[in-house]
Short mmCIF file of C-alpha atoms and ligand atoms in Angstrom, two decimals:
data_model
loop_
_atom_site.label_atom_id
_atom_site.label_comp_id
_atom_site.label_asym_id
_atom_site.label_seq_id
_atom_site.Cartn_x
_atom_site.Cartn_y
_atom_site.Cartn_z
CA MET A 1 -14.92 -16.71 19.06
CA PRO A 2 -13.10 -19.82 17.85
CA GLU A 3 -12.42 -22.43 20.95
CA THR A 4 -8.85 -23.71 19.95
CA VAL A 5 -7.86 -27.18 21.43
CA ALA A 6 -3.84 -26.04 21.97
CA PRO A 7 -1.29 -28.59 21.40
CA PRO A 8 1.19 -29.60 23.78
CA GLN A 9 3.72 -29.22 21.07
CA ALA A 10 3.69 -27.94 17.83
CA ILE A 11 3.22 -31.25 15.86
CA ALA A 12 0.26 -32.43 18.11
CA PRO A 13 -3.44 -32.77 16.44
CA LEU A 14 -4.84 -29.20 16.53
CA THR A 15 -8.72 -28.57 15.81
CA ILE A 16 -10.70 -25.45 15.91
CA ARG A 17 -14.39 -25.30 16.67
CA MET A 18 -16.24 -21.99 15.97
CA HIS A 19 -19.31 -22.16 18.23
CA ALA A 20 -20.19 -23.97 21.29
CA ALA A 21 -23.19 -25.75 19.69
CA ASP A 22 -20.92 -27.05 16.41
CA ASN A 23 -21.27 -31.05 16.03
CA VAL A 24 -17.97 -30.36 13.78
CA ALA A 25 -14.50 -29.11 14.17
CA ILE A 26 -11.54 -28.25 11.50
CA VAL A 27 -8.43 -29.93 11.44
CA ALA A 28 -5.80 -26.88 11.38
CA ASN A 29 -2.61 -29.36 11.06
CA ASP A 30 -0.52 -28.56 7.99
CA GLY A 31 -1.14 -31.65 5.89
CA GLY A 32 -4.35 -32.64 7.60
CA LEU A 33 -4.14 -35.76 9.92
CA PRO A 34 -4.19 -39.45 9.56
CA PRO A 35 -6.41 -41.99 10.94
CA GLY A 36 -6.01 -43.27 14.47
CA THR A 37 -5.00 -39.72 15.56
CA ALA A 38 -6.52 -39.03 19.00
CA LEU A 39 -7.89 -35.50 19.35
CA PRO A 40 -6.34 -34.11 22.96
CA GLY A 41 -9.10 -33.46 25.29
CA SER A 42 -12.05 -35.10 23.64
CA GLY A 43 -10.97 -38.88 23.77
CA LEU A 44 -12.24 -38.74 19.96
CA VAL A 45 -10.04 -41.01 17.49
CA LEU A 46 -9.96 -40.00 13.73
CA ARG A 47 -11.41 -42.94 11.63
CA GLU A 48 -9.83 -41.58 8.50
CA ARG A 49 -7.52 -39.21 7.29
CA VAL A 50 -8.91 -35.53 7.60
CA PRO A 51 -7.09 -33.08 5.26
CA GLN A 52 -6.30 -29.79 6.56
CA GLY A 53 -9.12 -27.26 6.89
CA HIS A 54 -11.73 -29.90 6.62
CA LYS A 55 -14.11 -31.15 9.17
CA VAL A 56 -14.29 -34.01 11.41
CA ALA A 57 -17.58 -35.31 13.20
CA LEU A 58 -17.02 -34.63 16.88
CA VAL A 59 -20.14 -36.73 17.97
CA ASP A 60 -22.22 -39.72 15.71
CA LEU A 61 -24.44 -38.07 13.29
CA PRO A 62 -27.26 -40.09 12.22
CA ARG A 63 -28.68 -39.36 8.64
CA GLY A 64 -30.66 -36.27 8.46
CA THR A 65 -28.87 -34.56 11.47
CA PRO A 66 -28.10 -30.72 10.82
CA VAL A 67 -24.37 -30.26 10.78
CA LEU A 68 -23.47 -27.16 12.65
CA ARG A 69 -20.71 -24.83 12.06
CA TYR A 70 -20.68 -21.17 13.21
CA GLY A 71 -23.71 -22.37 15.37
CA ILE A 72 -25.97 -22.68 12.19
CA PRO A 73 -26.80 -25.87 9.91
CA ILE A 74 -24.61 -25.75 6.99
CA GLY A 75 -26.31 -29.09 5.72
CA HIS A 76 -27.93 -32.12 6.89
CA ALA A 77 -26.22 -35.71 6.95
CA LEU A 78 -26.93 -37.58 3.97
CA ASP A 79 -25.77 -40.80 5.57
CA ASP A 80 -25.18 -42.02 9.23
CA ILE A 81 -21.65 -40.30 9.93
CA PRO A 82 -19.89 -41.93 12.82
CA ALA A 83 -17.62 -39.37 15.37
CA GLY A 84 -14.34 -39.33 14.35
CA SER A 85 -15.08 -39.38 10.22
CA TRP A 86 -14.35 -36.72 7.93
CA VAL A 87 -17.41 -34.59 6.92
CA HIS A 88 -16.89 -33.70 3.40
CA GLU A 89 -19.57 -32.21 0.77
CA ARG A 90 -20.47 -35.34 -0.53
CA LEU A 91 -21.78 -36.20 2.80
CA LEU A 92 -24.14 -33.13 3.29
CA GLN A 93 -27.32 -31.95 1.80
CA MET A 94 -27.24 -28.00 1.48
CA PRO A 95 -30.27 -26.32 2.92
CA GLU A 96 -32.59 -24.05 0.71
CA ALA A 97 -32.02 -20.39 0.67
CA ARG A 98 -33.79 -18.53 3.16
CA GLY A 99 -36.63 -16.85 1.41
CA LEU A 100 -36.67 -12.85 1.80
CA GLU A 101 -40.01 -12.36 3.61
CA ASN A 102 -40.50 -12.01 7.14
CA LEU A 103 -36.92 -10.98 7.93
CA PRO A 104 -35.91 -9.36 11.51
CA MET A 105 -35.72 -5.62 10.28
CA ALA A 106 -33.28 -3.49 12.09
CA THR A 107 -34.11 -5.52 15.22
CA VAL A 108 -30.54 -5.50 16.89
CA LYS A 109 -29.75 -2.59 18.53
CA PRO A 110 -26.08 -2.75 19.94
CA GLU A 111 -24.48 -0.39 22.13
CA PRO A 112 -22.37 1.91 20.20
CA LEU A 113 -19.04 1.21 19.67
CA PRO A 114 -16.66 3.70 21.43
CA PRO A 115 -15.22 6.25 19.04
CA LEU A 116 -11.45 5.25 18.39
CA GLU A 117 -9.65 8.96 18.08
CA GLY A 118 -6.57 9.96 17.46
CA TYR A 119 -5.31 7.67 14.41
CA THR A 120 -4.27 9.77 11.18
CA PHE A 121 -2.32 8.92 7.84
CA GLU A 122 -0.77 11.42 5.13
CA GLY A 123 -3.15 11.59 2.26
CA TYR A 124 -3.92 13.60 -0.84
CA ARG A 125 -6.70 15.96 0.07
CA ASN A 126 -8.71 16.38 -3.44
CA PRO A 127 -11.03 19.47 -3.98
CA ASP A 128 -13.98 17.69 -3.49
CA GLY A 129 -13.32 16.82 0.05
CA SER A 130 -12.25 13.17 -0.71
CA VAL A 131 -8.91 11.91 0.05
CA GLY A 132 -6.55 9.80 -2.14
CA THR A 133 -3.87 7.30 -0.85
CA ARG A 134 -1.81 7.43 -4.06
CA ASN A 135 -1.28 10.29 -6.52
CA ILE A 136 -2.25 8.43 -9.98
CA LEU A 137 -3.25 9.95 -13.56
CA ALA A 138 -5.85 7.87 -14.98
CA ILE A 139 -7.03 8.07 -18.72
CA THR A 140 -10.61 7.17 -18.98
CA GLN A 141 -11.70 5.36 -22.38
CA THR A 142 -15.29 5.18 -23.36
CA VAL A 143 -14.44 2.05 -25.42
CA GLN A 144 -12.55 -0.94 -25.84
CA CYS A 145 -11.32 0.10 -29.43
CA VAL A 146 -9.19 2.95 -28.14
CA ALA A 147 -7.09 0.62 -25.68
CA GLY A 148 -4.37 -0.33 -27.93
CA VAL A 149 -3.86 3.12 -28.76
CA THR A 150 -4.05 4.65 -25.28
CA ASP A 151 -1.72 1.69 -24.17
CA PHE A 152 1.12 2.88 -26.54
CA ALA A 153 0.61 6.36 -25.09
CA VAL A 154 0.89 5.43 -21.42
CA GLN A 155 4.24 3.69 -22.50
CA ARG A 156 5.47 7.05 -23.72
CA ILE A 157 4.11 8.87 -20.94
CA LYS A 158 5.90 6.78 -18.47
CA ALA A 159 9.08 6.81 -20.55
CA GLU A 160 9.39 10.70 -21.50
CA LEU A 161 7.15 12.74 -19.16
CA LEU A 162 6.83 10.86 -15.89
CA PRO A 163 10.32 11.39 -14.83
CA ARG A 164 9.65 15.12 -14.81
CA PHE A 165 6.77 14.80 -12.43
CA PRO A 166 8.19 12.90 -9.40
CA ASN A 167 5.32 13.44 -7.10
CA VAL A 168 3.19 11.02 -9.44
CA ASP A 169 2.89 7.55 -8.45
CA ASP A 170 1.72 6.37 -11.82
CA VAL A 171 -0.24 6.53 -15.15
CA VAL A 172 -3.18 4.03 -15.39
CA ALA A 173 -5.14 3.43 -18.46
CA LEU A 174 -8.54 2.44 -17.26
CA GLU A 175 -9.09 -0.19 -19.71
CA HIS A 176 -12.57 -2.11 -20.40
CA GLY A 177 -14.51 -4.02 -22.70
CA TYR A 178 -17.48 -1.92 -22.74
CA GLY A 179 -18.95 0.72 -25.32
CA CYS A 180 -19.14 -1.00 -28.29
CA GLY A 181 -21.99 -3.39 -29.21
CA VAL A 182 -23.87 -3.11 -26.15
CA ALA A 183 -27.51 -2.26 -25.65
CA ILE A 184 -26.94 1.36 -24.13
CA ASP A 185 -30.66 2.03 -23.41
CA ALA A 186 -31.44 -1.15 -21.61
CA PRO A 187 -32.30 -0.47 -17.96
CA ASP A 188 -29.53 -2.15 -16.54
CA ALA A 189 -26.66 -0.80 -18.76
CA VAL A 190 -26.70 1.83 -16.11
CA ILE A 191 -24.74 -0.40 -14.14
CA PRO A 192 -21.47 -0.68 -16.64
CA ILE A 193 -22.11 3.14 -17.18
CA ARG A 194 -22.18 4.40 -13.80
CA THR A 195 -19.14 2.21 -12.77
CA LEU A 196 -16.94 3.85 -15.35
CA ARG A 197 -18.20 7.19 -14.50
CA HIS A 198 -17.18 6.61 -10.71
CA ILE A 199 -14.19 5.04 -11.27
CA SER A 200 -12.94 8.02 -13.17
CA LEU A 201 -13.67 10.07 -10.14
CA ASN A 202 -11.65 7.71 -7.95
CA PRO A 203 -10.05 9.75 -4.94
CA ASN A 204 -6.59 8.22 -6.10
CA PHE A 205 -6.81 10.15 -9.50
CA GLY A 206 -7.10 13.56 -8.01
CA GLY A 207 -10.32 14.93 -9.93
CA GLU A 208 -7.85 15.05 -13.25
CA VAL A 209 -10.32 13.50 -15.73
CA MET A 210 -8.91 12.93 -19.42
CA VAL A 211 -10.84 10.89 -21.95
CA VAL A 212 -9.98 9.13 -25.02
CA SER A 213 -12.72 8.41 -27.46
CA LEU A 214 -12.83 6.54 -30.81
CA GLY A 215 -15.73 8.91 -32.05
CA CYS A 216 -18.62 6.14 -33.24
CA GLU A 217 -18.91 4.19 -30.31
CA LYS A 218 -22.60 3.86 -28.52
CA LEU A 219 -21.29 5.17 -25.18
CA GLN A 220 -20.22 9.04 -26.04
CA PRO A 221 -18.00 10.98 -23.61
CA GLU A 222 -20.99 13.09 -22.58
CA ARG A 223 -23.00 10.22 -21.93
CA LEU A 224 -20.36 8.65 -19.59
CA LEU A 225 -19.40 11.77 -17.99
CA PRO A 226 -22.34 14.21 -18.47
CA PRO A 227 -21.94 17.81 -17.40
CA GLY A 228 -22.18 18.30 -13.90
CA SER A 229 -21.03 14.91 -13.14
CA ILE A 230 -17.34 16.11 -12.61
CA PRO A 231 -17.32 18.40 -9.74
CA LEU A 232 -16.77 21.98 -10.55
CA VAL A 233 -14.20 22.74 -7.96
CA ASP A 234 -11.34 24.61 -9.37
CA GLU A 235 -10.84 27.73 -11.54
CA ARG A 236 -10.07 25.64 -14.40
CA ASN A 237 -13.51 23.73 -14.23
CA VAL A 238 -15.51 27.06 -13.53
CA ALA A 239 -13.90 29.08 -16.29
CA ASP A 240 -15.01 26.14 -18.72
CA VAL A 241 -18.79 26.58 -17.47
CA GLY A 242 -21.01 27.20 -20.62
CA THR A 243 -18.43 25.72 -22.99
CA SER A 244 -19.24 22.07 -24.48
CA ALA A 245 -18.97 19.12 -22.56
CA GLU A 246 -15.96 17.65 -24.90
CA THR A 247 -13.87 20.83 -24.22
CA ARG A 248 -14.58 20.44 -20.47
CA LEU A 249 -13.76 16.85 -20.55
CA ASP A 250 -10.62 17.04 -22.14
CA VAL A 251 -11.56 14.31 -24.61
CA VAL A 252 -9.06 12.94 -27.34
CA CYS A 253 -11.54 11.67 -30.33
CA LEU A 254 -9.34 9.19 -32.69
CA GLN A 255 -11.78 9.74 -35.26
CA ASP A 256 -11.33 13.34 -35.52
CA ASP A 257 -10.59 15.02 -38.94
CA ALA A 258 -7.52 16.53 -37.33
CA HIS A 259 -5.69 13.55 -36.93
CA VAL A 260 -3.56 12.43 -39.55
CA GLY A 261 -1.80 9.48 -39.07
CA PHE A 262 -1.41 7.32 -35.62
CA MET A 263 1.08 9.56 -34.11
CA SER A 264 -1.07 12.48 -34.13
CA MET A 265 -3.55 10.41 -31.85
CA VAL A 266 -0.37 9.40 -29.48
CA ASP A 267 0.98 13.03 -29.58
CA ALA A 268 -2.53 14.65 -28.70
CA ILE A 269 -2.77 12.53 -25.61
CA LEU A 270 0.62 13.09 -24.35
CA ARG A 271 -0.03 16.93 -24.82
CA GLN A 272 -3.15 16.31 -22.81
CA ALA A 273 -1.58 14.11 -20.30
CA GLU A 274 1.31 16.53 -19.59
CA GLU A 275 -1.30 19.41 -18.35
CA HIS A 276 -2.79 16.95 -15.69
CA LEU A 277 0.52 15.87 -14.82
CA GLU A 278 1.55 19.39 -13.83
CA ARG A 279 -1.45 19.78 -11.47
CA LEU A 280 -1.22 16.31 -10.04
CA ASN A 281 2.77 16.73 -9.47
CA ALA A 282 2.01 20.05 -7.53
CA ARG A 283 -0.14 18.05 -4.85
CA ARG A 284 1.30 17.14 -1.54
CA ARG A 285 0.40 14.73 1.15
CA VAL A 286 -1.09 16.26 4.41
CA THR A 287 -1.98 14.60 7.70
CA VAL A 288 -5.66 13.79 7.69
CA PRO A 289 -7.92 11.79 10.22
CA ALA A 290 -8.35 7.83 9.87
CA SER A 291 -11.80 8.84 9.12
CA GLU A 292 -10.75 9.66 5.68
CA LEU A 293 -10.13 5.83 4.59
CA VAL A 294 -12.91 4.37 2.42
CA VAL A 295 -12.01 0.83 2.35
CA GLY A 296 -13.06 -2.13 0.52
CA VAL A 297 -13.06 -5.69 2.13
CA GLN A 298 -13.41 -8.91 -0.05
CA CYS A 299 -11.91 -12.33 -0.24
CA GLY A 300 -11.05 -14.65 -2.83
CA GLY A 301 -9.66 -18.43 -3.09
CA SER A 302 -11.39 -19.13 0.16
CA ASP A 303 -10.86 -22.00 2.48
CA ALA A 304 -12.13 -23.64 5.64
CA PHE A 305 -9.54 -20.95 7.30
CA SER A 306 -10.94 -17.98 5.86
CA GLY A 307 -13.86 -17.81 8.18
CA VAL A 308 -11.63 -18.87 11.40
CA THR A 309 -8.43 -16.41 11.14
CA ALA A 310 -8.40 -14.05 8.28
CA ASN A 311 -11.81 -12.95 7.96
CA PRO A 312 -12.76 -12.42 11.82
CA ALA A 313 -9.52 -10.42 11.83
CA VAL A 314 -10.51 -8.00 8.95
CA GLY A 315 -14.14 -8.13 10.97
CA PHE A 316 -12.08 -6.97 13.89
CA CYS A 317 -10.51 -4.17 11.86
CA THR A 318 -13.53 -3.31 10.51
CA ASP A 319 -14.95 -2.37 13.71
CA LEU A 320 -11.67 -0.37 14.27
CA LEU A 321 -12.34 1.54 11.39
CA VAL A 322 -16.09 2.35 12.09
CA ARG A 323 -15.11 3.44 15.30
CA ALA A 324 -12.29 5.75 13.84
CA GLY A 325 -15.30 7.32 11.74
CA ALA A 326 -14.01 5.80 8.53
CA SER A 327 -16.14 4.04 5.53
CA VAL A 328 -15.99 0.46 5.34
CA MET A 329 -17.67 -1.42 2.40
CA PHE A 330 -18.29 -5.36 2.36
CA SER A 331 -19.59 -6.77 -1.05
CA GLU A 332 -19.95 -10.15 -2.60
CA THR A 333 -23.81 -10.95 -2.77
CA THR A 334 -23.78 -14.42 -2.99
CA GLU A 335 -21.37 -14.94 -0.33
CA VAL A 336 -23.79 -13.04 2.07
CA ARG A 337 -27.12 -14.47 0.70
CA ASP A 338 -27.44 -17.22 3.39
CA GLY A 339 -26.71 -14.66 6.19
CA ILE A 340 -29.50 -12.40 5.02
CA ALA A 341 -31.09 -12.54 8.40
CA GLN A 342 -28.33 -11.64 10.34
CA LEU A 343 -27.61 -8.46 7.98
CA THR A 344 -31.02 -7.30 7.92
CA ALA A 345 -31.04 -7.54 11.70
CA ARG A 346 -27.98 -5.51 11.84
CA ALA A 347 -29.06 -2.61 9.54
CA THR A 348 -29.71 0.73 11.47
CA THR A 349 -33.22 1.30 10.22
CA PRO A 350 -36.04 -0.61 8.47
CA GLU A 351 -35.24 1.32 5.13
CA VAL A 352 -31.70 0.10 5.29
CA ALA A 353 -32.57 -3.61 5.94
CA GLN A 354 -35.34 -3.22 3.22
CA ALA A 355 -32.68 -1.72 0.73
CA MET A 356 -30.31 -4.86 1.47
CA VAL A 357 -33.55 -7.18 0.59
CA ARG A 358 -33.90 -5.26 -2.45
CA GLU A 359 -30.43 -5.95 -3.71
CA MET A 360 -30.54 -9.57 -2.69
CA ALA A 361 -34.09 -10.33 -4.63
CA TRP A 362 -32.58 -8.70 -7.77
CA TYR A 363 -29.56 -10.84 -7.62
CA ASP A 364 -31.76 -13.89 -6.96
CA ASP A 365 -33.47 -12.90 -9.99
CA TYR A 366 -30.33 -12.18 -11.93
CA LEU A 367 -29.27 -15.74 -11.04
CA LYS A 368 -32.48 -17.33 -11.99
CA ARG A 369 -32.58 -15.49 -15.26
CA GLY A 370 -29.41 -17.33 -15.92
CA SER A 371 -30.52 -20.76 -14.87
CA VAL A 372 -28.19 -21.07 -11.75
CA ASP A 373 -28.81 -20.32 -7.93
CA ARG A 374 -26.27 -19.25 -5.21
CA SER A 375 -24.78 -22.89 -5.01
CA ALA A 376 -22.98 -21.97 -8.44
CA ASN A 377 -20.68 -19.86 -6.29
CA THR A 378 -18.28 -22.64 -4.81
CA THR A 379 -15.21 -23.34 -6.63
CA PRO A 380 -13.29 -26.67 -6.63
CA GLY A 381 -10.39 -24.98 -4.87
CA ASN A 382 -13.15 -23.80 -2.17
CA LYS A 383 -13.91 -27.56 -1.73
CA LYS A 384 -10.66 -28.89 -1.70
CA GLY A 385 -9.90 -26.38 0.82
CA GLY A 386 -12.54 -27.80 2.99
CA LEU A 387 -15.87 -25.56 2.08
CA SER A 388 -18.76 -28.23 1.75
CA ASN A 389 -21.18 -25.37 0.25
CA ILE A 390 -22.15 -21.93 -0.23
CA VAL A 391 -23.81 -22.02 3.35
CA GLU A 392 -20.21 -22.72 4.91
CA LYS A 393 -18.62 -20.53 2.97
CA ALA A 394 -21.13 -17.60 3.37
CA MET A 395 -21.14 -17.94 7.24
CA GLY A 396 -17.12 -17.34 7.06
CA SER A 397 -17.42 -14.35 4.84
CA ILE A 398 -19.80 -12.48 6.45
CA VAL A 399 -17.29 -12.00 9.51
CA LYS A 400 -15.36 -9.60 7.52
CA SER A 401 -18.06 -7.24 8.22
CA GLY A 402 -17.44 -7.21 12.06
CA SER A 403 -20.17 -6.37 14.32
CA ALA A 404 -20.72 -2.67 13.64
CA PRO A 405 -24.48 -1.62 12.34
CA ILE A 406 -24.92 -1.75 8.94
CA SER A 407 -25.71 2.08 7.81
CA ASN A 408 -25.86 2.11 4.17
CA VAL A 409 -26.73 -0.09 1.09
CA LEU A 410 -25.20 0.65 -2.30
CA SER A 411 -26.53 -0.81 -5.92
CA PRO A 412 -23.94 -1.85 -7.98
CA GLY A 413 -21.57 0.89 -9.59
CA GLU A 414 -22.90 3.68 -7.33
CA LYS A 415 -20.89 6.17 -5.53
CA LEU A 416 -20.49 5.86 -1.65
CA ARG A 417 -21.23 8.98 0.63
CA HIS A 418 -21.52 7.69 4.07
CA LYS A 419 -19.24 6.95 6.74
CA GLY A 420 -19.65 3.91 8.67
CA LEU A 421 -20.53 0.23 7.57
CA THR A 422 -22.08 -0.06 4.01
CA TYR A 423 -23.16 -3.22 2.09
CA ALA A 424 -22.07 -2.60 -1.57
CA ALA A 425 -23.80 -5.17 -3.41
CA THR A 426 -21.48 -6.61 -6.06
CA PRO A 427 -20.99 -10.07 -7.52
CA ALA A 428 -18.34 -11.94 -5.71
CA SER A 429 -16.12 -12.47 -8.70
CA ASP A 430 -12.92 -10.95 -7.43
CA PHE A 431 -12.09 -8.42 -10.42
CA ILE A 432 -15.97 -7.65 -10.52
CA CYS A 433 -16.13 -7.00 -7.02
CA GLY A 434 -13.15 -4.81 -6.74
CA THR A 435 -14.00 -2.99 -9.76
CA LEU A 436 -17.29 -1.84 -8.42
CA GLN A 437 -15.66 -0.84 -5.12
CA LEU A 438 -13.23 1.19 -6.87
CA ALA A 439 -16.20 2.99 -8.44
CA ALA A 440 -17.79 3.28 -4.93
CA GLY A 441 -14.97 5.39 -3.99
CA MET A 442 -12.45 3.06 -2.11
CA ASN A 443 -8.71 4.22 -1.39
CA LEU A 444 -7.74 1.07 0.17
CA HIS A 445 -8.37 -2.69 -0.71
CA VAL A 446 -8.32 -5.42 1.79
CA PHE A 447 -8.24 -8.78 0.34
CA THR A 448 -8.21 -12.44 2.27
CA THR A 449 -7.25 -15.42 0.38
CA GLY A 450 -6.97 -19.14 1.76
CA ARG A 451 -5.99 -20.93 -1.39
CA GLY A 452 -3.55 -17.79 -2.71
CA THR A 453 -4.22 -15.39 -5.12
CA PRO A 454 -1.67 -12.67 -6.20
CA TYR A 455 -4.66 -10.37 -6.97
CA GLY A 456 -3.98 -6.60 -7.21
CA LEU A 457 -5.17 -3.20 -8.88
CA ALA A 458 -3.29 -0.46 -10.44
CA ALA A 459 -5.64 2.24 -8.97
CA VAL A 460 -5.28 1.52 -5.46
CA PRO A 461 -3.16 -0.16 -2.70
CA VAL A 462 -4.28 -4.05 -2.14
CA ILE A 463 -3.44 -5.59 1.35
CA LYS A 464 -3.34 -9.29 1.01
CA VAL A 465 -4.01 -11.51 4.14
CA ALA A 466 -3.30 -14.90 4.20
CA THR A 467 -5.76 -17.27 6.22
CA ARG A 468 -2.87 -20.05 6.57
CA SER A 469 1.07 -20.11 8.03
CA ASP A 470 1.83 -22.37 5.16
CA LEU A 471 0.38 -20.31 2.39
CA ALA A 472 2.01 -17.38 4.00
CA ARG A 473 5.22 -19.00 4.40
CA ARG A 474 5.20 -20.14 0.51
CA TRP A 475 3.93 -16.85 -0.86
CA HIS A 476 6.11 -15.05 1.73
CA ASP A 477 6.58 -12.03 -0.98
CA LEU A 478 2.87 -11.96 -2.25
CA MET A 479 0.92 -12.15 1.34
CA ASP A 480 1.01 -8.85 3.29
CA ILE A 481 -0.23 -10.16 6.71
CA ASN A 482 -0.27 -13.62 8.12
CA ALA A 483 -3.61 -14.40 9.52
CA GLY A 484 -2.79 -18.20 10.11
CA THR A 485 -1.09 -17.31 13.41
CA ILE A 486 -4.51 -17.22 14.98
CA ALA A 487 -5.06 -21.04 14.03
CA ASP A 488 -1.32 -21.78 15.34
CA GLY A 489 -2.16 -20.32 18.62
CA THR A 490 0.43 -17.61 18.47
CA ALA A 491 -1.46 -14.60 18.00
CA SER A 492 -5.32 -13.87 18.75
CA ILE A 493 -8.00 -12.29 16.08
CA GLU A 494 -7.61 -8.70 17.99
CA ASP A 495 -3.67 -8.76 17.59
CA VAL A 496 -3.91 -9.36 13.88
CA GLY A 497 -6.86 -7.08 13.66
CA TRP A 498 -4.69 -4.19 15.10
CA GLU A 499 -1.79 -5.32 12.92
CA LEU A 500 -3.79 -4.95 9.64
CA PHE A 501 -5.12 -1.47 10.99
CA ARG A 502 -1.95 -0.11 11.51
CA LEU A 503 -0.63 -1.46 8.03
CA MET A 504 -3.50 0.06 6.63
CA LEU A 505 -2.31 3.51 7.85
CA ASP A 506 1.42 3.16 6.76
CA VAL A 507 0.23 1.87 3.34
CA ALA A 508 -2.62 4.44 2.86
CA SER A 509 0.38 7.19 3.67
CA GLY A 510 2.90 5.78 1.01
CA ARG A 511 4.93 4.84 4.08
CA LYS A 512 4.73 1.01 2.85
CA GLN A 513 4.19 -0.57 -0.33
CA THR A 514 2.10 -3.64 -0.62
CA TRP A 515 3.51 -6.79 -2.35
CA ALA A 516 1.10 -6.37 -5.27
CA GLU A 517 2.40 -2.70 -5.57
CA GLN A 518 5.92 -3.82 -5.64
CA TRP A 519 5.62 -6.17 -8.08
CA LYS A 520 3.46 -4.18 -10.08
CA LEU A 521 0.53 -6.97 -10.30
CA HIS A 522 -2.53 -5.33 -11.73
CA ASN A 523 -5.51 -7.11 -12.63
CA GLN A 524 -7.86 -5.69 -15.18
CA LEU A 525 -11.08 -3.76 -14.36
CA VAL A 526 -14.09 -6.05 -15.18
CA LEU A 527 -17.21 -4.29 -15.58
CA PHE A 528 -20.65 -6.08 -14.40
CA ASN A 529 -22.86 -5.70 -17.38
CA PRO A 530 -25.80 -7.42 -16.79
CA ALA A 531 -27.61 -5.79 -19.67
CA PRO A 532 -27.68 -7.34 -23.44
CA VAL A 533 -25.26 -6.82 -26.11
CA THR A 534 -26.13 -6.40 -29.51
CA1 CA B 601 -14.14 -12.52 -4.27
#
């Protein structure tokens, strides 16, 4: 837990040290601190200006000394660094990534967390047992070629049909860049294909699958959604058993001979949409236990506060969710790679730990094929925000996973079928991570940001958590929760964690909308395609 040197008044110098062994602390004050500032309690005087979120040396650090944050070396001093100096990335030699051999496998056996009972939300129970937090008609597409036509049809559905179906929240075209010109039989093509398949089956779409296809594309409808991939759960589907996959799938194929003219295609999409809208409109929210939440957590636009305020609060909330029997996914492989030993130790079984190693090894190799490594992750904004390198960023990112045992691992694009804490392997890219967590079946998304991003998804509510009060003030109509209060000393990690938990139940129930929902800020789906294109 962070040790905060509390200021006697609001403008006093404020630094935060995360671990008793740390030989650096970060400056919390808005605008940073000028040279000559005396840090209360330590007798330390700043030798130079230190920007907000950046590190100050608490002791003399001779060349070669490990620089410790979160109690672990985030680098070694490249030069003698006197106490009171600004410790920035140019003064640090980043450590090598830990190898994937001889890791502690399922060695941590924590006391089971006490169950958290009695929390519920109002959700849409689906025939397959999953629960939606929104009631949305999704239109699946097999290929990018149909995107324009589908979008045209969606505008008409919204204008002409949706007003008649007030219980339906939205109509969403699942647009993507895949399907044409792809090496469809490449081994890694399984990732984008199953991602699209599983997104179509996201709980917020109520099991109503309709597809728009061009006709000549590599990704044919029956390959995207083969017979049996859609659960046979109601009379309609049972009656359709034995008919062709196209019939069961409700496919509008634009190259079909029956279509004469553009409007014929659009009208066909509208006719199909109306049937699905009627069924979706008949659904009602029912009270369900909090264990039906499937939460994806991620961060983007991180700064040095991410790992001090927002991510620890999310981690506390992750533990609350696991205690309530819910499903939580954390992801972003390059941002947890440096903490692999912590993660394998926290696995419930050696098999789960081994699955994590398998995903990390696959990703190491994927990066190597592109002639880069994990150090390619940090952005100019991360560094400006005080994060020197990926090791420091990773230590702050992992805390989103809280302290619960890790009981399950997903490969990219797989569907989540377990309660508890899951490591869902994804790239750290915000849109790709969000897209893969959608495929896994998340019905609520939590996103922390320090630099600030207006990120949002059309399919699932996104709750955004600001790491700093300055960002929360400036982006007051984009950030849903301010975790900067933790650095200000006006709230604890536990306070913000509970605030987030309660907000999640309100948002999941539809009682509250997130800012991204209110403004309809929808980022594109971005598929992870490690396979070649032709
Ligand atoms: Ca991210």
